[in-house]
Short mmCIF file of C-alpha atoms and ligand atoms in Angstrom, two decimals:
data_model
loop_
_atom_site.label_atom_id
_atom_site.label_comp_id
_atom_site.label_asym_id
_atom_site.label_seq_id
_atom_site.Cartn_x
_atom_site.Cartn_y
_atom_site.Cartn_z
CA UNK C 1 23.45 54.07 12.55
CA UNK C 2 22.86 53.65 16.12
CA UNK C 3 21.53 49.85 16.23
CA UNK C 4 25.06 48.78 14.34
CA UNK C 5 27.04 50.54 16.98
CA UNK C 6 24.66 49.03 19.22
CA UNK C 7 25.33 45.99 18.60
CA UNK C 8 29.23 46.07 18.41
CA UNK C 9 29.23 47.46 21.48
CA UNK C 10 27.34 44.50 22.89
CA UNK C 11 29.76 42.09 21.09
CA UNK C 12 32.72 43.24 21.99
CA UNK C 13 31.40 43.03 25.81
CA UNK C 14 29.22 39.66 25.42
CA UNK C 15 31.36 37.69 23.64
CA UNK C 16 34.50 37.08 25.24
CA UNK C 17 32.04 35.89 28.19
CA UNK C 18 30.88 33.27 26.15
CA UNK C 19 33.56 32.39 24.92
CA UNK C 20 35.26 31.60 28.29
CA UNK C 21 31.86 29.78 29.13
CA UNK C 22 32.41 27.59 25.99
CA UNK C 23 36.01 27.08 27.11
CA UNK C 24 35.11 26.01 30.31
CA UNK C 25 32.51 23.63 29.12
CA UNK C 26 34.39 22.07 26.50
CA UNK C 27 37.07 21.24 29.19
CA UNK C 28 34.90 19.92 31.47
CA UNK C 29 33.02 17.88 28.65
CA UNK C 30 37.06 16.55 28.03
CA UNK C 31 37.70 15.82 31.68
CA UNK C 32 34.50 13.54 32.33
CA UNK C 33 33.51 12.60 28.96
CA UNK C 34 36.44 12.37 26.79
CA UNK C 35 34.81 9.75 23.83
CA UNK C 36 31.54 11.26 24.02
CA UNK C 37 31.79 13.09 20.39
CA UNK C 38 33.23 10.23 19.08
CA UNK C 39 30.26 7.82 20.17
CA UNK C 40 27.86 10.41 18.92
CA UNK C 41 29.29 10.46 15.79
CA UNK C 42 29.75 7.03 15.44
CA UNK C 43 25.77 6.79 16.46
CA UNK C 44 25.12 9.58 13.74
CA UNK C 45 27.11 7.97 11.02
CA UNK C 46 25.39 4.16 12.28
CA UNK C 47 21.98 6.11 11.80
CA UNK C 48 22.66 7.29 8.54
CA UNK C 49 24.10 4.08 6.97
CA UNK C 50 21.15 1.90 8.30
CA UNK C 51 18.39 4.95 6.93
CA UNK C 52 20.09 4.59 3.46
CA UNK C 53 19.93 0.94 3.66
CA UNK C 54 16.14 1.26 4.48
CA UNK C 55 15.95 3.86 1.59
CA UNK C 56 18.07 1.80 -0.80
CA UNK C 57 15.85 -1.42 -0.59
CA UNK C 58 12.79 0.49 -0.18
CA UNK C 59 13.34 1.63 -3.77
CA UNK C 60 14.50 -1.53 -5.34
CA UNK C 61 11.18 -3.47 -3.62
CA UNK C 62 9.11 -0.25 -5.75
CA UNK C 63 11.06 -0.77 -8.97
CA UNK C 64 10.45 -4.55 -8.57
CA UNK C 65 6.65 -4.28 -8.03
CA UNK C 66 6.44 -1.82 -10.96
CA UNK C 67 7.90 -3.98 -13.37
CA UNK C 68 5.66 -7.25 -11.92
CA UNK C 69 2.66 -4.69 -12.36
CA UNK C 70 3.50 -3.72 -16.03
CA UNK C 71 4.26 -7.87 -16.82
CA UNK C 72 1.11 -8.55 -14.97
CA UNK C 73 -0.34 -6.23 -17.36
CA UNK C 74 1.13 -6.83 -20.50
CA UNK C 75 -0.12 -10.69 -19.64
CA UNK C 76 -3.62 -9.45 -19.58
CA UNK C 77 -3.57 -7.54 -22.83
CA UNK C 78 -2.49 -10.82 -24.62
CA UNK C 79 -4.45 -13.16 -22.64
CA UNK C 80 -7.79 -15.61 -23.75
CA UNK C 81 -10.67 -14.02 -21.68
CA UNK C 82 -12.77 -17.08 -20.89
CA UNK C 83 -16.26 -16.23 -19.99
CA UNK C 84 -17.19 -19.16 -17.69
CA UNK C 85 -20.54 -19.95 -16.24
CA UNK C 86 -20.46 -18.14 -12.35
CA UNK C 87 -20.49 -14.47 -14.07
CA UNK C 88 -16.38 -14.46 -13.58
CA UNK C 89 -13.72 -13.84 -16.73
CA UNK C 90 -10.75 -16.38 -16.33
CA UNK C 91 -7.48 -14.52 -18.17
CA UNK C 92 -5.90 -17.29 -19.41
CA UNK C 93 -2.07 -15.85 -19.66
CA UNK C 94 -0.23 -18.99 -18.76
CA UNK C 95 1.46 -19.01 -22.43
CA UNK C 96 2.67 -15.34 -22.17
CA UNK C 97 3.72 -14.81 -18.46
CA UNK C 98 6.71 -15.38 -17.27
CA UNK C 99 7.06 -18.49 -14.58
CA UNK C 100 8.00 -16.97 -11.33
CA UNK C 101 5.10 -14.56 -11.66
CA UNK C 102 2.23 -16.94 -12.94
CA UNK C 103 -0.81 -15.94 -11.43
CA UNK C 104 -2.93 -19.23 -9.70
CA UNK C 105 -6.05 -19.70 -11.26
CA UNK C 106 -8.05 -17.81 -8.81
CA UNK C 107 -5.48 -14.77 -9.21
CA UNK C 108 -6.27 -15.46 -13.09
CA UNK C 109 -10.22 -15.37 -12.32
CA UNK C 110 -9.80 -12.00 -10.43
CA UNK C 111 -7.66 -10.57 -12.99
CA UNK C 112 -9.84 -11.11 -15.97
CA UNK C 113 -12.92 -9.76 -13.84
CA UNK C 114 -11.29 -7.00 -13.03
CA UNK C 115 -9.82 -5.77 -16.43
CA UNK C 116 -13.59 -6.92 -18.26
CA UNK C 117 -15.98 -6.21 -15.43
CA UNK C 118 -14.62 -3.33 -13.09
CA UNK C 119 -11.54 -1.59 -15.23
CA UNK C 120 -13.71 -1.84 -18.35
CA UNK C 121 -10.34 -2.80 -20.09
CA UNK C 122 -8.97 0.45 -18.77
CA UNK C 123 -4.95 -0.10 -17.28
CA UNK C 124 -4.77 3.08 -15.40
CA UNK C 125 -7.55 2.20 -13.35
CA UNK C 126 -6.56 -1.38 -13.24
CA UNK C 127 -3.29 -0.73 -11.96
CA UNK C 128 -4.82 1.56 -9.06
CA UNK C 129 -6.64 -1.58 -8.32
CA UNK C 130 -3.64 -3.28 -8.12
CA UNK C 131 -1.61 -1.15 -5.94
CA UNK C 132 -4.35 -1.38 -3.69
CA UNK C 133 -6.26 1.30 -4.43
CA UNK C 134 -9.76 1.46 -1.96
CA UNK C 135 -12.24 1.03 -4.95
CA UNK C 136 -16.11 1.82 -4.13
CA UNK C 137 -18.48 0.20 -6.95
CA UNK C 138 -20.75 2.70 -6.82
CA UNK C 139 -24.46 1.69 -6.01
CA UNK C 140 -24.57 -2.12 -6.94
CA UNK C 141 -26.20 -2.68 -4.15
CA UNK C 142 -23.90 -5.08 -2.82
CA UNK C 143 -23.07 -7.59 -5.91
CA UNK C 144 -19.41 -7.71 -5.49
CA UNK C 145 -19.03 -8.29 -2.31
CA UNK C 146 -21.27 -11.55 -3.28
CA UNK C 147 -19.68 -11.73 -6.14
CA UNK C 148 -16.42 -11.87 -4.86
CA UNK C 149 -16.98 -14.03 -2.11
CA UNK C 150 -18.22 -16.66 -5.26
CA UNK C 151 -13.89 -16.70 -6.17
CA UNK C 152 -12.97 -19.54 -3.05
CA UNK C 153 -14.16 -21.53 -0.12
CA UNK C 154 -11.00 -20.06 1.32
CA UNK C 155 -12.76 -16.84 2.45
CA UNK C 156 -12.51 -15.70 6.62
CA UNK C 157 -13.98 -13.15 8.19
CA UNK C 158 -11.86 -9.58 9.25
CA UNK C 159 -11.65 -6.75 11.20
CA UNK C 160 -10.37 -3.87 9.57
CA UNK C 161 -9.38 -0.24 9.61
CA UNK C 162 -11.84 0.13 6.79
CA UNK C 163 -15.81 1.10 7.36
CA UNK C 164 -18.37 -1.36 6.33
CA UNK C 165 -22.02 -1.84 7.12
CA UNK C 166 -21.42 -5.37 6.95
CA UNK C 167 -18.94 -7.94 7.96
CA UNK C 168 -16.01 -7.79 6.13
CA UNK C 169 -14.32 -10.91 4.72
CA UNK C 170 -10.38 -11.41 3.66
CA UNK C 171 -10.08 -14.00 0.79
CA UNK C 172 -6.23 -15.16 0.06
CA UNK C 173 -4.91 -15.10 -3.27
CA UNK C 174 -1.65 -16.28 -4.60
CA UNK C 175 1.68 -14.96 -4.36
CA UNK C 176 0.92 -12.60 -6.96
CA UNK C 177 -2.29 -10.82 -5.33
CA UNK C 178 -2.13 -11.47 -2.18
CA UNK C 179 -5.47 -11.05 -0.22
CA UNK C 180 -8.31 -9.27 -1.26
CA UNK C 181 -10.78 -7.52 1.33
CA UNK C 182 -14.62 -6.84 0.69
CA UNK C 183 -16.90 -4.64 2.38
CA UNK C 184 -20.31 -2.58 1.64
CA UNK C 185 -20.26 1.22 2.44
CA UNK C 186 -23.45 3.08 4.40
CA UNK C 187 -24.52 3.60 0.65
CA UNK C 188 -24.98 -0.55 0.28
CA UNK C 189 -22.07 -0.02 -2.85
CA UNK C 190 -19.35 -3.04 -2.67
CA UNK C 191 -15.82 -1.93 -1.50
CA UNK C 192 -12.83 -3.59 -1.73
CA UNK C 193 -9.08 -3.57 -1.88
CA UNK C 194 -5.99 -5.40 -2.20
CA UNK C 195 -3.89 -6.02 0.94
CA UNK C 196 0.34 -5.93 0.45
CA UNK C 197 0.29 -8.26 2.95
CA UNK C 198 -1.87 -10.15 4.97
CA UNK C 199 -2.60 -9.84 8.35
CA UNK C 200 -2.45 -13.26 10.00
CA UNK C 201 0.07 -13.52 12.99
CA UNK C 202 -0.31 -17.13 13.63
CA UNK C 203 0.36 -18.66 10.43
CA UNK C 204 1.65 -16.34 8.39
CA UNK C 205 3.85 -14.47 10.84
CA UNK C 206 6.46 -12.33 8.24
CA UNK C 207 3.38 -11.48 6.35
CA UNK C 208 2.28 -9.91 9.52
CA UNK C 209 4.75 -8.15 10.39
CA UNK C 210 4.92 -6.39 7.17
CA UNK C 211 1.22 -5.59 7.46
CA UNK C 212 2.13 -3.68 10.48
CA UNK C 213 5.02 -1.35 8.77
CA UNK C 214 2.63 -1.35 5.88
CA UNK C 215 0.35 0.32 8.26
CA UNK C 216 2.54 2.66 9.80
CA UNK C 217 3.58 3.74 5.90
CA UNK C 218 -0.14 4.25 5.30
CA UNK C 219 -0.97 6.61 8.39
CA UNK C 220 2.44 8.22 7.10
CA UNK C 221 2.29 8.61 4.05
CA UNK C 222 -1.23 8.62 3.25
CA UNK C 223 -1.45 6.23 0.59
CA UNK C 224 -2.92 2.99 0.60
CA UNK C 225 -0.38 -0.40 0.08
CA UNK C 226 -1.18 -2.87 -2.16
CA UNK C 227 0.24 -5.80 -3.72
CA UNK C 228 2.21 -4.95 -6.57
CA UNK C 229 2.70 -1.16 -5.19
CA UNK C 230 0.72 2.13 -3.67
CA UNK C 231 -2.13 3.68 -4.59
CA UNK C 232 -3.21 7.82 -3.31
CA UNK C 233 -6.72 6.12 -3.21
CA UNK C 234 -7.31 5.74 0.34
CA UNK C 235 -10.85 5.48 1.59
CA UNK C 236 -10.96 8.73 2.15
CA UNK C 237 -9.85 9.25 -1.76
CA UNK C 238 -11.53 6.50 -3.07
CA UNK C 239 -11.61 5.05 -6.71
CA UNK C 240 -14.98 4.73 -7.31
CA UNK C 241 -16.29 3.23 -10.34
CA UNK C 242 -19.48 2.70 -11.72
CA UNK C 243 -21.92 -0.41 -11.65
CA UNK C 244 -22.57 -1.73 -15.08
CA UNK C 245 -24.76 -4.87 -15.07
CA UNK C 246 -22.86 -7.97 -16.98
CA UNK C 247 -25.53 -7.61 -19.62
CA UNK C 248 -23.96 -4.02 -20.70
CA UNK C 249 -20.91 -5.80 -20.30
CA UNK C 250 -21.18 -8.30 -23.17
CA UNK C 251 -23.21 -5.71 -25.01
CA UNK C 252 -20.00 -3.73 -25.32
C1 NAG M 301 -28.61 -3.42 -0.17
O1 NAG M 301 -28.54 -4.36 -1.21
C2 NAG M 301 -29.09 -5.63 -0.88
C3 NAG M 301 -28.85 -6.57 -2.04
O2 NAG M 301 -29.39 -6.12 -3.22
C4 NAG M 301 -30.59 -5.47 -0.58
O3 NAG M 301 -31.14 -6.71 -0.21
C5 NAG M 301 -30.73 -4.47 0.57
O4 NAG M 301 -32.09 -4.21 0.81
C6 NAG M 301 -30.02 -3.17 0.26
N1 NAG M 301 -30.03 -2.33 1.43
C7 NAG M 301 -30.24 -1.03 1.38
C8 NAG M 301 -30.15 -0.32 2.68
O5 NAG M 301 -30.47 -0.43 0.33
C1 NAG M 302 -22.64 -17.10 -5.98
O1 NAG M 302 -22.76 -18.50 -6.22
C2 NAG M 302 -24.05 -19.01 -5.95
C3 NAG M 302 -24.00 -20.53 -6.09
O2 NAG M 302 -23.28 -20.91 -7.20
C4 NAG M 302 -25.05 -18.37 -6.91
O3 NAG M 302 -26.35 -18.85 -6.68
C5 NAG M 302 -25.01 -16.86 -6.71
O4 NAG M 302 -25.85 -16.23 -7.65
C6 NAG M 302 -23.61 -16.33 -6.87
N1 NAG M 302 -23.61 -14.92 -6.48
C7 NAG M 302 -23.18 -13.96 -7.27
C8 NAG M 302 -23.34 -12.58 -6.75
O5 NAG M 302 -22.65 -14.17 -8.34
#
């Protein structure tokens, strides 16, 4: 076996070099910088506290937005739909949601839409919608993003990441919801999406700020950040549903 012998032999020659090299560095490394391992490993152990500390409240904010999601939800299934007269469903769930996460009434008008209209009383697709999922309604030729814009005379326009062939508008919701963003696609379908938070550095500067790590998370991760959690439908990965007039709607 001449590579094993081989290699021995260059051991036993190289090694005792290095070793005196090692020597000689590590006393040098005592001489000039005697607390240096110590700082590192006080910098190592500082790293690793704070990155479970991240880790650790990133996981309690998911588990919290999951269980608002499934109360948000189990509100809806035992809610009053109210058809009212500007095409929107109010879900009237005052009675059977708990306090601190009672929607405002415009949050209630979206919701009901939603789950009637879009979801067609589907949760799994609701609750992509709800963590923010980029949903396309395919070829409607634009009637949400009227639609939508119908919810509040609190509606501004924004810039986004997002494409649109028209501009987009941000309309605030409550605490719950957030802010909701509309847009049309080159295909004149209505897009839009829930925002986790909303971008708006003057008066709302927190909000902002989380919009920003939100973003990073996104170009990250991949996955799009919503209100009550994340969604893999980004707009390349879109949730597209289909356009049913409301007159198939009440059909149903
Ligand atoms: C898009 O939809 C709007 C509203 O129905 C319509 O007026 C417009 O002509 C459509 N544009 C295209 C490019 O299809
Ligand atoms: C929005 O509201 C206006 C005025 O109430 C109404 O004429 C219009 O049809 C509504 N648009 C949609 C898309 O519901």
């Amino acid at each position: 076996m001449p590579p094993h012998e081989q290699s021995r032999c260059y051991s036993d020659i190289v090694v005792p070099e290095d070793v005196v090299k090692v020597k000689k560095s590590q006393g040098k490394l005592k001489r000039h910088h005697p607390h240096s391992h110590l700082r590192m490993l006080f910098l190592l152990l500082m790293s690793l506290v704070i990155t479970s500390v991240i880790t650790i409240c990133c996981m309690m904010e998911r588990l919290r937005l999951e269980s608002s999601l499934h109360s948000v939800l189990n509100g809806l299934l035992n809610a009053d739909l109210i058809h009212s007269h500007d095409g929107f469903i109010f879900a009237d769930m005052d009675r059977h949601h708990k306090k601190s996460l009672r929607p405002l009434d415009i949050e209630c008008k979206l919701l009901g839409t939603l789950y009637m209209h879009l979801a067609a009383r589907q949760s799994h697709d609701l609750m992509e919608i709800l963590r923010g999922a980029h949903v396309i309604v395919q070829n409607d030729n634009g009637f949400y993003y009227s639609h939508f814009q119908n919810l509040s005379s609190n509606i501004h326009f924004r810039f986004s990441s997002h494409y649109s062939i028209v501009q987009q508008y941000a309309i605030p919701q409550g605490p719950l919801l957030d802010t909701i963003l509309l847009g049309i696609t080159h295909d004149n379908s209505s897009w839009f999406q829930f925002e986790g938070a909303a971008w708006d550095p003057f008066t709302r500067p927190m909000d902002s700020l989380i919009h920003v790590l939100n973003y990073f998370e996104y170009t990250f991760r991949r996955v799009q950040i919503g209100p009550l959690g994340t969604s893999i439908h980004t707009d390349q990965s879109p949730l597209v549903i289909p356009f049913r007039s409301f007159n198939n709607i009440k059909q149903d």
